[in-house]
Tab-separated table of C-alpha atoms in Angstrom:
chain	number	residue	atom	x	y	z
A	25	MET	CA	-3.861	19.731	-19.940
A	26	ARG	CA	-2.227	22.850	-18.518
A	27	ILE	CA	1.346	23.920	-19.257
A	28	LEU	CA	2.711	25.979	-16.363
A	29	THR	CA	6.065	27.660	-15.937
A	30	VAL	CA	7.190	26.964	-12.397
A	31	GLU	CA	7.292	30.003	-10.117
A	32	ASN	CA	7.566	30.370	-6.353
A	33	ASN	CA	3.854	29.861	-5.671
A	34	THR	CA	3.222	27.213	-8.335
A	35	ILE	CA	4.083	24.193	-6.220
A	36	ASP	CA	2.094	25.406	-3.206
A	37	THR	CA	-0.982	25.735	-5.425
A	38	ILE	CA	-0.491	22.311	-6.983
A	39	LEU	CA	0.106	20.611	-3.628
A	40	SER	CA	-3.062	22.218	-2.302
A	41	ASP	CA	-5.021	20.871	-5.282
A	42	LEU	CA	-3.559	17.392	-4.931
A	43	LEU	CA	-4.315	17.206	-1.201
A	44	LYS	CA	-8.002	17.679	-1.998
A	45	ARG	CA	-7.861	14.085	-3.246
A	46	SER	CA	-6.757	12.724	0.127
A	47	PRO	CA	-9.100	10.404	2.072
A	48	ASN	CA	-8.556	12.800	4.969
A	49	GLN	CA	-10.789	15.227	3.071
A	50	TYR	CA	-13.748	12.834	2.879
A	51	GLY	CA	-15.271	13.858	6.193
A	52	ASN	CA	-18.814	13.905	4.841
A	53	TYR	CA	-18.660	10.117	4.392
A	54	GLU	CA	-17.413	9.335	7.892
A	55	GLU	CA	-20.810	9.258	9.578
A	56	ALA	CA	-22.141	6.640	7.145
A	57	VAL	CA	-18.985	4.551	7.498
A	58	ASN	CA	-19.035	4.689	11.293
A	59	LYS	CA	-22.672	3.584	11.307
A	60	ILE	CA	-21.806	0.510	9.216
A	61	LEU	CA	-18.840	-0.347	11.430
A	62	ALA	CA	-20.896	-0.089	14.614
A	63	ASP	CA	-23.738	-2.154	13.157
A	64	VAL	CA	-21.468	-5.015	12.061
A	65	LYS	CA	-19.615	-4.922	15.375
A	66	GLU	CA	-22.901	-5.179	17.273
A	67	ASN	CA	-24.915	-7.491	15.032
A	68	GLY	CA	-22.310	-9.566	13.206
A	69	ASP	CA	-23.457	-11.658	10.256
A	70	GLU	CA	-26.974	-10.224	10.297
A	71	ALA	CA	-25.690	-6.722	9.548
A	72	LEU	CA	-22.938	-7.987	7.244
A	73	PHE	CA	-25.349	-9.831	4.961
A	74	ALA	CA	-27.885	-6.996	5.043
A	75	TYR	CA	-25.285	-4.504	3.784
A	76	THR	CA	-24.109	-6.982	1.139
A	77	LYS	CA	-27.688	-7.181	-0.117
A	78	LYS	CA	-28.094	-3.399	0.011
A	79	PHE	CA	-24.857	-2.388	-1.688
A	80	ASP	CA	-23.962	-5.386	-3.869
A	81	GLY	CA	-27.394	-6.868	-4.526
A	82	ALA	CA	-26.220	-10.331	-3.466
A	83	GLU	CA	-28.102	-12.678	-1.126
A	84	LEU	CA	-25.564	-14.372	1.126
A	85	ALA	CA	-25.725	-16.516	4.236
A	86	LYS	CA	-23.287	-18.209	6.587
A	87	ASP	CA	-23.015	-21.264	4.335
A	88	THR	CA	-22.494	-19.277	1.096
A	89	VAL	CA	-20.317	-16.320	2.124
A	90	GLU	CA	-17.058	-18.253	1.733
A	91	VAL	CA	-15.895	-19.255	-1.733
A	92	THR	CA	-15.954	-23.033	-2.147
A	93	GLN	CA	-13.459	-25.299	-3.892
A	94	GLU	CA	-16.130	-25.971	-6.535
A	95	GLU	CA	-16.312	-22.255	-7.303
A	96	ILE	CA	-12.530	-22.098	-7.593
A	97	ASP	CA	-12.514	-25.106	-9.926
A	98	ARG	CA	-15.096	-23.415	-12.175
A	99	ALA	CA	-12.990	-20.262	-12.183
A	100	TYR	CA	-9.972	-22.187	-13.477
A	101	GLU	CA	-12.108	-23.508	-16.324
A	102	GLN	CA	-13.049	-19.957	-17.314
A	103	VAL	CA	-9.590	-18.347	-17.190
A	104	ASP	CA	-7.573	-18.352	-20.393
A	105	ALA	CA	-4.543	-20.644	-20.191
A	106	GLY	CA	-2.299	-17.911	-21.569
A	107	LEU	CA	-3.408	-15.479	-18.861
A	108	LEU	CA	-2.854	-18.124	-16.178
A	109	SER	CA	0.702	-18.587	-17.453
A	110	ILE	CA	1.305	-14.828	-17.235
A	111	ILE	CA	-0.124	-14.704	-13.698
A	112	ARG	CA	2.317	-17.430	-12.678
A	113	LYS	CA	5.280	-15.599	-14.255
A	114	SER	CA	4.270	-12.419	-12.450
A	115	MET	CA	3.916	-14.333	-9.171
A	116	GLU	CA	7.426	-15.679	-9.485
A	117	ASN	CA	8.868	-12.192	-10.060
A	118	ILE	CA	6.951	-10.823	-7.072
A	119	ARG	CA	8.002	-13.722	-4.857
A	120	ILE	CA	11.700	-13.460	-5.749
A	121	TYR	CA	11.709	-9.700	-5.139
A	122	HIS	CA	9.992	-9.947	-1.767
A	123	GLU	CA	12.120	-12.851	-0.560
A	124	LYS	CA	15.043	-10.413	-0.599
A	125	GLN	CA	13.172	-8.327	1.995
A	126	ARG	CA	13.055	-11.085	4.601
A	127	GLN	CA	14.363	-10.227	8.041
A	128	TYR	CA	15.736	-12.714	10.536
A	129	SER	CA	16.060	-12.886	14.286
A	130	TRP	CA	19.483	-11.954	15.655
A	131	PHE	CA	21.362	-12.164	18.942
A	132	ASP	CA	24.531	-10.507	20.256
A	133	THR	CA	26.354	-11.729	23.345
A	134	THR	CA	29.160	-10.165	25.382
A	135	GLU	CA	31.836	-11.577	27.631
A	136	THR	CA	30.296	-9.719	30.578
A	137	GLY	CA	27.223	-11.988	30.506
A	138	THR	CA	24.614	-10.119	28.460
A	139	MET	CA	22.628	-11.142	25.433
A	140	LEU	CA	20.610	-8.640	23.395
A	141	GLY	CA	18.667	-9.431	20.276
A	142	GLN	CA	15.555	-9.200	18.164
A	143	LYS	CA	13.014	-11.943	17.498
A	144	VAL	CA	11.164	-11.656	14.179
A	145	THR	CA	7.727	-13.294	14.088
A	146	PRO	CA	5.147	-13.289	11.271
A	147	LEU	CA	1.660	-11.996	12.009
A	148	SER	CA	-0.802	-14.790	12.766
A	149	SER	CA	-3.668	-13.594	10.572
A	150	VAL	CA	-4.109	-10.983	7.864
A	151	GLY	CA	-7.133	-9.733	5.943
A	152	VAL	CA	-6.582	-8.749	2.319
A	153	TYR	CA	-9.121	-6.422	0.697
A	154	VAL	CA	-9.431	-6.696	-3.090
A	155	PRO	CA	-11.798	-4.430	-5.073
A	156	GLY	CA	-14.448	-6.424	-6.938
A	157	GLY	CA	-17.963	-6.281	-8.284
A	158	LYS	CA	-17.711	-5.635	-12.035
A	159	ALA	CA	-13.951	-4.992	-11.782
A	160	ALA	CA	-11.237	-7.633	-11.693
A	161	TYR	CA	-7.830	-6.889	-10.163
A	162	PRO	CA	-5.793	-10.099	-10.043
A	163	SER	CA	-2.620	-8.008	-9.833
A	164	SER	CA	-3.814	-6.525	-6.532
A	165	VAL	CA	-4.434	-10.044	-5.237
A	166	LEU	CA	-0.847	-11.070	-5.972
A	167	MET	CA	0.736	-7.906	-4.590
A	168	ASN	CA	-1.033	-8.226	-1.247
A	169	ILE	CA	-0.947	-11.970	-0.640
A	170	ILE	CA	2.542	-12.941	-1.831
A	171	PRO	CA	4.491	-10.715	0.634
A	172	ALA	CA	2.335	-12.117	3.438
A	173	LYS	CA	3.143	-15.672	2.339
A	174	VAL	CA	6.849	-14.861	2.101
A	175	ALA	CA	6.705	-13.408	5.625
A	176	GLY	CA	5.143	-16.638	6.918
A	177	VAL	CA	1.620	-15.481	7.814
A	178	LYS	CA	-0.354	-18.615	8.727
A	179	ASN	CA	-3.882	-17.426	7.959
A	180	ILE	CA	-4.657	-15.114	5.030
A	181	CYS	CA	-8.323	-14.172	4.579
A	182	MET	CA	-9.222	-12.371	1.361
A	183	VAL	CA	-12.425	-10.370	0.996
A	184	THR	CA	-13.831	-9.010	-2.242
A	185	PRO	CA	-17.277	-7.677	-3.224
A	186	PRO	CA	-19.471	-10.171	-5.108
A	187	GLY	CA	-21.555	-9.615	-8.199
A	188	LYS	CA	-25.340	-9.551	-7.887
A	189	ASP	CA	-25.400	-13.305	-8.410
A	190	GLY	CA	-23.091	-13.809	-5.456
A	191	SER	CA	-20.127	-14.810	-7.577
A	192	VAL	CA	-16.547	-13.541	-7.634
A	193	THR	CA	-14.702	-12.736	-10.860
A	194	SER	CA	-12.869	-15.806	-12.155
A	195	THR	CA	-9.473	-14.128	-12.571
A	196	THR	CA	-9.628	-12.816	-9.004
A	197	LEU	CA	-10.374	-16.284	-7.646
A	198	VAL	CA	-7.637	-17.946	-9.672
A	199	ALA	CA	-5.074	-15.337	-8.609
A	200	ALA	CA	-6.070	-15.789	-4.956
A	201	LYS	CA	-5.737	-19.562	-5.159
A	202	GLU	CA	-2.389	-19.334	-6.946
A	203	ALA	CA	-1.030	-16.786	-4.453
A	204	GLY	CA	-2.061	-18.886	-1.463
A	205	ALA	CA	-5.135	-17.323	0.167
A	206	ASP	CA	-6.431	-19.581	2.942
A	207	HIS	CA	-10.007	-18.266	2.880
A	208	ILE	CA	-11.893	-16.114	0.363
A	209	TYR	CA	-15.067	-14.308	1.425
A	210	LYS	CA	-17.635	-12.660	-0.838
A	211	ILE	CA	-17.982	-9.383	1.025
A	212	GLY	CA	-16.804	-5.854	0.355
A	213	GLY	CA	-17.071	-2.232	1.384
A	214	ALA	CA	-16.900	-0.839	4.899
A	215	GLN	CA	-18.851	-3.873	6.119
A	216	ALA	CA	-16.012	-6.187	5.036
A	217	VAL	CA	-13.468	-4.074	6.914
A	218	ALA	CA	-15.706	-4.211	9.988
A	219	ALA	CA	-15.987	-7.997	9.766
A	220	LEU	CA	-12.211	-8.401	9.548
A	221	ALA	CA	-11.589	-5.919	12.363
A	222	TYR	CA	-14.170	-7.209	14.854
A	223	GLY	CA	-15.048	-10.701	13.642
A	224	THR	CA	-18.531	-12.116	13.001
A	225	GLU	CA	-20.051	-15.580	13.211
A	226	SER	CA	-18.700	-16.317	9.704
A	227	ILE	CA	-15.619	-14.110	9.389
A	228	PRO	CA	-12.679	-14.447	11.805
A	229	LYS	CA	-11.052	-11.365	13.293
A	230	VAL	CA	-7.592	-10.684	11.862
A	231	ASP	CA	-4.549	-8.848	13.166
A	232	LYS	CA	-4.008	-6.592	10.146
A	233	ILE	CA	-5.982	-5.385	7.105
A	234	VAL	CA	-4.226	-4.527	3.850
A	235	GLY	CA	-5.299	-3.659	0.334
A	236	PRO	CA	-6.867	-0.772	-1.582
A	237	GLY	CA	-10.534	0.131	-1.866
A	238	ASN	CA	-12.964	2.968	-2.461
A	239	ILE	CA	-13.643	5.931	-0.178
A	240	TYR	CA	-15.748	3.830	2.199
A	241	VAL	CA	-13.047	1.190	2.501
A	242	ALA	CA	-10.330	3.792	3.077
A	243	LEU	CA	-12.296	5.526	5.819
A	244	ALA	CA	-13.279	2.224	7.415
A	245	LYS	CA	-9.637	1.128	7.599
A	246	LYS	CA	-8.758	4.469	9.157
A	247	ALA	CA	-11.525	4.075	11.743
A	248	VAL	CA	-10.634	0.514	12.831
A	249	TYR	CA	-6.926	1.254	13.189
A	250	GLY	CA	-6.077	0.392	16.756
A	251	HIS	CA	-8.455	-2.571	16.873
A	252	VAL	CA	-6.271	-3.994	14.125
A	253	SER	CA	-3.263	-2.768	12.220
A	254	ILE	CA	-3.567	-1.490	8.645
A	255	ASP	CA	-1.107	-0.915	5.827
A	256	SER	CA	-2.041	2.651	4.838
A	257	ILE	CA	-4.945	4.828	3.715
A	258	ALA	CA	-4.733	4.585	-0.061
A	259	GLY	CA	-5.709	7.601	-2.118
A	260	PRO	CA	-6.264	7.988	-5.870
A	261	SER	CA	-3.447	6.892	-8.168
A	262	GLU	CA	-0.767	9.286	-9.409
A	263	VAL	CA	2.260	9.419	-11.671
A	264	LEU	CA	4.974	12.031	-12.122
A	265	VAL	CA	7.315	11.921	-15.091
A	266	LEU	CA	10.589	13.826	-14.632
A	267	ALA	CA	12.046	14.427	-18.091
A	268	ASP	CA	14.527	16.506	-20.029
A	269	GLU	CA	14.764	17.358	-23.717
A	270	THR	CA	15.959	13.819	-24.573
A	271	ALA	CA	12.624	12.203	-23.663
A	272	ASN	CA	10.280	10.753	-26.276
A	273	PRO	CA	7.073	12.838	-26.015
A	274	ARG	CA	4.877	10.017	-27.290
A	275	PHE	CA	6.172	7.648	-24.602
A	276	VAL	CA	5.744	10.294	-21.897
A	277	ALA	CA	2.175	11.065	-22.973
A	278	ALA	CA	1.237	7.381	-22.976
A	279	ASP	CA	2.660	6.930	-19.473
A	280	LEU	CA	0.806	9.925	-18.080
A	281	LEU	CA	-2.466	8.579	-19.483
A	282	SER	CA	-1.862	5.120	-18.004
A	283	GLN	CA	-2.674	6.595	-14.587
A	284	ALA	CA	-5.294	9.117	-15.686
A	285	GLU	CA	-7.572	6.267	-16.754
A	286	HIS	CA	-7.817	4.901	-13.181
A	287	ASP	CA	-10.409	7.437	-12.067
A	288	GLU	CA	-11.354	11.103	-12.222
A	289	LEU	CA	-9.261	11.879	-9.122
A	290	ALA	CA	-6.063	10.363	-10.525
A	291	SER	CA	-3.147	12.747	-11.010
A	292	SER	CA	-0.714	12.839	-13.949
A	293	ILE	CA	2.156	15.339	-13.868
A	294	LEU	CA	5.080	16.046	-16.155
A	295	VAL	CA	8.004	18.000	-14.711
A	296	THR	CA	10.482	18.976	-17.394
A	297	THR	CA	13.218	21.453	-18.224
A	298	SER	CA	12.026	21.680	-21.843
A	299	MET	CA	9.093	23.798	-23.009
A	300	GLU	CA	9.352	22.085	-26.396
A	301	LEU	CA	8.860	18.687	-24.759
A	302	ALA	CA	5.885	19.954	-22.751
A	303	LYS	CA	4.177	21.216	-25.907
A	304	ALA	CA	4.892	17.981	-27.771
A	305	VAL	CA	3.545	15.883	-24.878
A	306	LYS	CA	0.385	17.996	-24.754
A	307	LYS	CA	-0.187	17.367	-28.476
A	308	GLU	CA	0.379	13.612	-28.098
A	309	ILE	CA	-2.031	13.474	-25.153
A	310	GLU	CA	-4.753	15.151	-27.185
A	311	GLY	CA	-4.339	12.550	-29.892
A	312	PHE	CA	-4.350	9.578	-27.522
A	313	VAL	CA	-7.406	10.740	-25.575
A	314	LYS	CA	-9.555	10.660	-28.716
A	315	VAL	CA	-9.021	6.922	-29.215
A	316	LEU	CA	-8.690	5.476	-25.693
A	317	SER	CA	-11.638	3.538	-24.259
A	318	ARG	CA	-11.860	5.454	-20.962
A	319	LYS	CA	-11.514	8.888	-22.545
A	320	ASP	CA	-14.225	10.561	-20.443
A	321	ILE	CA	-12.548	9.525	-17.174
A	322	ILE	CA	-9.121	10.428	-18.572
A	323	GLN	CA	-10.217	13.882	-19.656
A	324	LYS	CA	-11.752	14.742	-16.287
A	325	SER	CA	-8.627	13.505	-14.516
A	326	LEU	CA	-6.391	15.641	-16.734
A	327	ASP	CA	-8.630	18.703	-16.411
A	328	ASN	CA	-8.653	18.528	-12.608
A	329	PHE	CA	-5.279	17.097	-11.617
A	330	GLY	CA	-3.095	17.035	-14.723
A	331	TYR	CA	-0.102	19.373	-15.084
A	332	LEU	CA	2.743	19.951	-17.518
A	333	LEU	CA	5.303	21.860	-15.439
A	334	VAL	CA	8.321	23.552	-16.982
A	335	ALA	CA	11.217	24.270	-14.621
A	336	GLU	CA	14.186	26.538	-15.320
A	337	ASN	CA	16.774	23.815	-14.665
A	338	MET	CA	17.100	20.207	-13.493
A	339	GLU	CA	17.837	21.229	-9.885
A	340	ASP	CA	14.489	23.026	-9.718
A	341	ALA	CA	12.760	20.112	-11.441
A	342	ILE	CA	14.142	17.691	-8.861
A	343	ALA	CA	13.077	19.988	-6.021
A	344	ILE	CA	9.530	20.057	-7.406
A	345	THR	CA	9.535	16.280	-7.754
A	346	ASN	CA	10.610	15.826	-4.142
A	347	ALA	CA	7.981	18.283	-2.945
A	348	ILE	CA	5.180	16.371	-4.691
A	349	ALA	CA	6.472	12.946	-3.509
A	350	SER	CA	4.533	10.999	-6.116
A	351	GLU	CA	3.294	7.443	-5.816
A	352	HIS	CA	4.915	6.544	-9.157
A	353	LEU	CA	7.947	8.453	-10.461
A	354	GLU	CA	9.392	7.933	-13.929
A	355	ILE	CA	12.799	9.466	-14.622
A	356	VAL	CA	13.304	9.917	-18.362
A	357	THR	CA	16.489	11.938	-18.677
A	358	LYS	CA	19.880	11.626	-20.343
A	359	ASN	CA	21.292	10.011	-17.184
A	360	PRO	CA	18.360	8.740	-15.073
A	361	PHE	CA	20.601	6.925	-12.572
A	362	GLU	CA	22.398	10.162	-11.678
A	363	VAL	CA	19.091	11.976	-11.230
A	364	MET	CA	17.709	9.094	-9.144
A	365	MET	CA	20.398	9.642	-6.522
A	366	LYS	CA	18.921	13.092	-5.821
A	367	ILE	CA	15.364	11.837	-5.356
A	368	GLU	CA	14.301	11.767	-1.715
A	369	HIS	CA	10.579	11.031	-1.896
A	370	ALA	CA	8.768	8.604	-4.211
A	371	GLY	CA	6.806	5.393	-3.832
A	372	ALA	CA	8.333	3.563	-6.806
A	373	ILE	CA	10.975	4.894	-9.203
A	374	PHE	CA	11.092	3.818	-12.851
A	375	LEU	CA	14.350	4.524	-14.681
A	376	GLY	CA	14.661	5.174	-18.405
A	377	GLU	CA	12.229	5.290	-21.291
A	378	TYR	CA	11.618	1.523	-21.373
A	379	SER	CA	10.653	1.202	-17.707
A	380	SER	CA	7.029	2.241	-18.052
A	381	GLU	CA	4.873	2.368	-14.906
A	382	PRO	CA	2.586	-0.578	-15.856
A	383	LEU	CA	5.624	-2.850	-15.493
A	384	GLY	CA	5.388	-2.161	-11.770
A	385	ASP	CA	1.632	-2.652	-11.724
A	386	TYR	CA	1.724	-6.137	-13.158
A	387	PHE	CA	4.991	-7.887	-13.653
A	388	ALA	CA	8.407	-6.599	-12.595
A	389	GLY	CA	8.227	-7.771	-8.969
A	390	PRO	CA	8.293	-4.716	-6.653
A	391	ASN	CA	4.981	-4.073	-4.937
A	392	HIS	CA	2.401	-1.830	-6.559
A	393	VAL	CA	0.705	-0.953	-3.251
A	394	LEU	CA	2.384	2.419	-2.777
A	395	PRO	CA	2.075	5.591	-0.679
A	396	THR	CA	-0.097	8.326	-2.233
A	397	ASN	CA	-0.916	11.999	-1.632
A	398	GLY	CA	2.605	12.955	-0.614
A	399	THR	CA	2.849	10.227	2.022
A	400	ALA	CA	5.928	8.829	0.246
A	401	LYS	CA	7.738	11.341	2.465
A	402	PHE	CA	7.185	8.964	5.391
A	403	PHE	CA	5.606	5.721	4.087
A	404	SER	CA	7.086	2.868	2.042
A	405	PRO	CA	5.636	0.379	-0.459
A	406	LEU	CA	3.834	-2.646	0.934
A	407	GLY	CA	6.342	-5.391	1.648
A	408	VAL	CA	7.361	-8.265	3.871
A	409	ASP	CA	7.943	-5.843	6.768
A	410	ASP	CA	4.188	-5.192	6.835
A	411	PHE	CA	3.532	-8.802	7.784
A	412	ILE	CA	6.021	-9.295	10.598
A	413	LYS	CA	6.513	-7.975	14.099
A	414	LYS	CA	9.660	-7.702	16.158
A	415	SER	CA	10.275	-8.474	19.820
A	416	SER	CA	13.316	-7.197	21.700
A	417	LEU	CA	15.321	-9.788	23.656
A	418	ILE	CA	17.254	-8.922	26.828
A	419	TYR	CA	19.281	-11.261	29.029
A	420	TYR	CA	21.644	-10.220	31.877
A	421	SER	CA	23.471	-12.615	34.133
A	422	LYS	CA	23.720	-11.751	37.847
A	423	GLU	CA	27.296	-10.646	37.306
A	424	ALA	CA	26.362	-8.401	34.400
A	425	LEU	CA	23.537	-6.741	36.312
A	426	MET	CA	25.769	-6.264	39.341
A	427	GLU	CA	28.091	-4.065	37.279
A	428	VAL	CA	25.337	-1.631	36.290
A	429	HIS	CA	22.613	-1.910	38.936
A	430	LYS	CA	23.540	1.341	40.689
A	431	ASP	CA	23.334	3.211	37.365
A	432	VAL	CA	19.873	1.831	36.620
A	433	GLU	CA	18.617	2.590	40.112
A	434	LYS	CA	19.864	6.158	39.941
A	435	PHE	CA	18.222	6.688	36.534
A	436	ALA	CA	14.885	5.410	37.911
A	437	GLU	CA	15.153	7.597	41.000
A	438	ALA	CA	15.779	10.629	38.772
A	439	GLU	CA	12.322	9.997	37.327
A	440	HIS	CA	10.869	9.520	40.838
A	441	LEU	CA	9.945	5.917	40.007
A	442	THR	CA	11.063	4.238	43.217
A	443	ALA	CA	9.381	0.910	42.411
A	444	HIS	CA	11.486	0.722	39.254
A	445	ALA	CA	14.614	1.330	41.302
A	446	ASN	CA	13.523	-1.203	43.908
A	447	SER	CA	13.000	-3.869	41.240
A	448	ILE	CA	16.732	-3.710	40.565
A	449	ALA	CA	17.959	-3.054	44.115
A	450	VAL	CA	16.070	-5.977	45.685
A	451	ARG	CA	18.327	-8.386	43.790
A	452	PHE	CA	21.395	-7.119	45.644
A	453	GLU	CA	20.039	-6.646	49.173
A	454	GLU	CA	22.563	-9.107	50.572
A	455	LEU	CA	25.384	-6.803	49.450
A	456	GLU	CA	24.121	-3.822	51.386
């Protein structure tokens, strides 16, 4: 892992390297994705099941694509009781956190006879994508479904790739049932996104698609945006640790590696004011990598997108941190709360040496679906707001409109929209 002293061109080089990981750079996959989307849109279930056979090796049909209650019951039998208890504790933390994000309709009235307001309505239907196959991500199930339930979404359809035998991982099924999924379908990839966006004979069209996936899923979500809404285009995972000389190098190294093990495109960055800490972290990383189970993936991630950056002072370190706008930011300094106040861009912020990033992944409550690739500069974590829509409310009495109708008419005429002006003026013809 490289130790670099920060200079004027260092950050530009690093940002350029990190942006290579963005789904926006995966243009060579777009043709294949667009072909799948068009095929499912045109041919529905026939194409959907053909791609499931091709990519997942599973034979599915209209009567087997949806997970049955019997399959869910078997899944409960296979999940360890201790793990189920932990899932339920995590769910409660996530639910309590997201309930604080709820928004409510509001109305303001005036004595002149106007009422203005905002009506908050949950989305009617949402599709949740959960990675599957050999992998099991019950935490992703909880993080995507629970905010939708809190928001009041009536129909939540979860999709996840099946194994070759057409089954879904037991922990994924149990988490989906516990969180409140209304339907669970055994489909994945770009074909699943197409089914949710356009609808097929077996899969209902939804209003919004959320959840992370591979390159094909990310590009498919990008392509169907407009037919449906989406949460974001998720890129590879990333963590930035902002630390001073007081940080424990062993803790910092462990936290950096917790993200490097996700995949070879994951990014792990230390920004520090201490060269001694950087050297100590590098040594700890080398020791950990030798014994961790995913060491090959970790090493490639560190070689390609891992940095140990040494800044001259904390002001420069904070500036670098804001420029990178990491998905996960850990602040491990003498006074992390003071430093936090100067952070402008980050998906989730973890404060102090005992607030390790995996707390956010699994248990603390805030959502782990976060903006990546610098998009924390303008995107937020997934939350209740993603599952609602707002309608403006306007009411004017005749008396209230009479006071302002000339102003409105003049404004419309200034834009040469005479029909707009007439729509107001016609109501007061008798006064002319």
